[in-house]
Amino acid sequence: PSVTITSGKGTSAAIYLDGTRQLTKYGVDAEVEVEDPKTVVKLIAPYVDGHNYIGCNFNNNSVRVEQLQAGKRKTVGQEAFSYDSTGGKRTKLSIRMEGDKMISCYSGGQRVISVRYEGEEYGGPAVSVWNEQIGAAKATITHFALTEAIE
């Protein structure tokens, strides 16, 4: 089974794995199909609430680790990345909570970036999509799995 996230008449959409708010130190593996390389796919772990989370933003130019803390957004790291370098529109993306407040972003099983973050160490996983063009944000998740943390 798969799930498609689409922005409909907006520029973004998200899904959250309900009942997972108290999770700590885990990872998420997702196989994602993106039609428009301008679409940003964000894997979030941990998602505490709409004002507090950290995530890996994957787009056609870079992977950016973005944190929202008390409603204030900041970029805590960025590395070059391209959907084209992963062999097509289906991509295996991952986020890991590793060690002491470290977040790592992976593509195709290879670590792209690791950064230290501030804030909570608990919260569930979420996935979001964004595209500047109204109605264009769309991704299909063909595989989604929680993994054990790496200490």
Short mmCIF file of C-alpha atoms in Angstrom, two decimals:
data_model
loop_
_atom_site.label_atom_id
_atom_site.label_comp_id
_atom_site.label_asym_id
_atom_site.label_seq_id
_atom_site.Cartn_x
_atom_site.Cartn_y
_atom_site.Cartn_z
CA PRO A 1 0.00 0.00 0.00
CA SER A 2 1.02 3.58 -0.56
CA VAL A 3 -0.21 7.02 0.43
CA THR A 4 -0.12 10.17 -1.69
CA ILE A 5 0.36 13.55 -0.06
CA THR A 6 -0.91 16.41 -2.21
CA SER A 7 -1.33 20.12 -1.57
CA GLY A 8 -4.69 20.33 -3.34
CA LYS A 9 -5.47 24.05 -3.69
CA GLY A 10 -2.54 25.12 -1.50
CA THR A 11 1.26 24.91 -1.54
CA SER A 12 1.83 22.30 1.18
CA ALA A 13 0.44 19.25 2.95
CA ALA A 14 1.59 16.96 5.78
CA ILE A 15 0.84 13.68 7.50
CA TYR A 16 1.71 12.69 11.06
CA LEU A 17 1.85 9.22 12.60
CA ASP A 18 -0.67 9.72 15.41
CA GLY A 19 -0.06 8.06 18.78
CA THR A 20 3.73 8.42 18.57
CA ARG A 21 4.33 11.68 20.45
CA GLN A 22 6.37 10.03 23.25
CA LEU A 23 8.83 8.25 20.92
CA THR A 24 12.52 9.01 21.45
CA LYS A 25 15.66 8.21 19.46
CA TYR A 26 14.40 6.51 16.34
CA GLY A 27 14.67 6.79 12.59
CA VAL A 28 12.33 6.86 9.63
CA ASP A 29 12.93 5.20 6.26
CA ALA A 30 10.65 6.23 3.42
CA GLU A 31 10.53 5.43 -0.27
CA VAL A 32 9.16 8.50 -1.97
CA GLU A 33 8.05 9.18 -5.53
CA VAL A 34 8.15 12.83 -6.57
CA GLU A 35 6.91 13.96 -9.98
CA ASP A 36 8.09 17.58 -9.87
CA PRO A 37 11.73 17.97 -8.78
CA LYS A 38 10.82 21.42 -7.41
CA THR A 39 8.74 19.72 -4.72
CA VAL A 40 10.37 19.71 -1.29
CA VAL A 41 9.86 16.53 0.75
CA LYS A 42 10.41 16.96 4.47
CA LEU A 43 10.92 14.01 6.83
CA ILE A 44 10.31 15.16 10.39
CA ALA A 45 11.56 13.48 13.55
CA PRO A 46 10.78 14.47 16.20
CA TYR A 47 7.50 16.30 15.58
CA VAL A 48 6.35 17.62 18.96
CA ASP A 49 3.65 20.01 17.71
CA GLY A 50 3.09 22.65 15.04
CA HIS A 51 5.56 24.98 16.76
CA ASN A 52 8.33 22.51 17.65
CA TYR A 53 9.97 20.01 15.29
CA ILE A 54 13.10 19.30 13.28
CA GLY A 55 13.26 17.84 9.81
CA CYS A 56 15.29 17.06 6.71
CA ASN A 57 14.09 19.07 3.72
CA PHE A 58 14.99 17.24 0.51
CA ASN A 59 14.73 19.21 -2.74
CA ASN A 60 16.42 19.08 -6.13
CA ASN A 61 19.34 21.26 -4.96
CA SER A 62 20.06 20.42 -1.33
CA VAL A 63 19.17 18.72 1.91
CA ARG A 64 18.46 21.35 4.52
CA VAL A 65 18.00 20.54 8.19
CA GLU A 66 15.36 22.94 9.45
CA GLN A 67 14.21 23.40 13.02
CA LEU A 68 11.09 25.10 14.30
CA GLN A 69 11.45 25.87 18.00
CA ALA A 70 8.78 27.85 19.85
CA GLY A 71 7.47 28.86 16.42
CA LYS A 72 10.81 30.30 15.22
CA ARG A 73 12.26 28.68 12.10
CA LYS A 74 15.99 28.30 11.49
CA THR A 75 18.27 26.31 9.20
CA VAL A 76 20.83 24.33 11.20
CA GLY A 77 22.68 22.72 8.26
CA GLN A 78 22.63 22.25 4.50
CA GLU A 79 24.41 20.04 1.92
CA ALA A 80 24.21 19.64 -1.85
CA PHE A 81 21.72 17.02 -3.06
CA SER A 82 19.70 16.24 -6.17
CA TYR A 83 16.83 13.85 -6.86
CA ASP A 84 18.60 13.17 -10.17
CA SER A 85 21.61 11.73 -8.31
CA THR A 86 19.43 9.05 -6.71
CA GLY A 87 18.50 7.30 -9.97
CA GLY A 88 15.06 8.66 -10.81
CA LYS A 89 11.87 9.82 -9.25
CA ARG A 90 11.59 7.03 -6.62
CA THR A 91 13.99 7.84 -3.81
CA LYS A 92 14.80 6.23 -0.48
CA LEU A 93 15.02 9.02 2.09
CA SER A 94 15.73 8.67 5.80
CA ILE A 95 16.05 10.73 8.96
CA ARG A 96 17.72 9.47 12.13
CA MET A 97 17.92 10.74 15.69
CA GLU A 98 21.47 9.65 16.45
CA GLY A 99 23.28 9.96 19.77
CA ASP A 100 23.03 13.12 21.84
CA LYS A 101 20.66 15.45 19.97
CA MET A 102 22.06 14.63 16.53
CA ILE A 103 19.89 14.50 13.41
CA SER A 104 21.13 12.83 10.24
CA CYS A 105 19.56 12.89 6.78
CA TYR A 106 20.12 10.03 4.32
CA SER A 107 19.45 9.44 0.65
CA GLY A 108 19.73 5.96 -0.84
CA GLY A 109 21.17 4.70 2.45
CA GLN A 110 24.05 7.21 2.35
CA ARG A 111 24.38 9.93 4.99
CA VAL A 112 24.13 13.37 3.40
CA ILE A 113 24.35 15.53 6.54
CA SER A 114 24.45 15.26 10.34
CA VAL A 115 23.90 18.20 12.69
CA ARG A 116 23.36 18.85 16.37
CA TYR A 117 20.00 20.36 17.32
CA GLU A 118 18.32 22.03 20.28
CA GLY A 119 14.94 21.26 21.73
CA GLU A 120 12.96 18.17 22.60
CA GLU A 121 14.16 14.61 22.11
CA TYR A 122 10.65 13.16 21.89
CA GLY A 123 7.92 13.36 19.28
CA GLY A 124 6.51 11.35 16.45
CA PRO A 125 7.40 11.16 12.76
CA ALA A 126 5.76 13.25 10.05
CA VAL A 127 6.15 13.84 6.32
CA SER A 128 5.32 17.03 4.46
CA VAL A 129 5.51 18.32 0.90
CA TRP A 130 5.82 21.87 -0.38
CA ASN A 131 6.00 23.50 -3.80
CA GLU A 132 5.85 27.22 -4.53
CA GLN A 133 3.28 26.57 -7.28
CA ILE A 134 -0.26 26.18 -5.94
CA GLY A 135 -1.49 22.61 -6.28
CA ALA A 136 1.89 21.23 -7.42
CA ALA A 137 3.21 19.71 -4.17
CA LYS A 138 2.76 15.96 -4.45
CA ALA A 139 4.64 12.89 -3.26
CA THR A 140 3.69 9.24 -3.01
CA ILE A 141 5.07 7.31 -0.04
CA THR A 142 5.46 3.68 -1.13
CA HIS A 143 7.28 2.52 2.02
CA PHE A 144 7.39 4.05 5.53
CA ALA A 145 9.09 2.39 8.50
CA LEU A 146 10.35 3.33 11.94
CA THR A 147 13.84 2.08 12.76
CA GLU A 148 15.86 1.73 15.92
CA ALA A 149 18.09 4.58 17.02
CA ILE A 150 21.83 4.56 16.51
CA GLU A 151 23.57 5.48 19.75
#
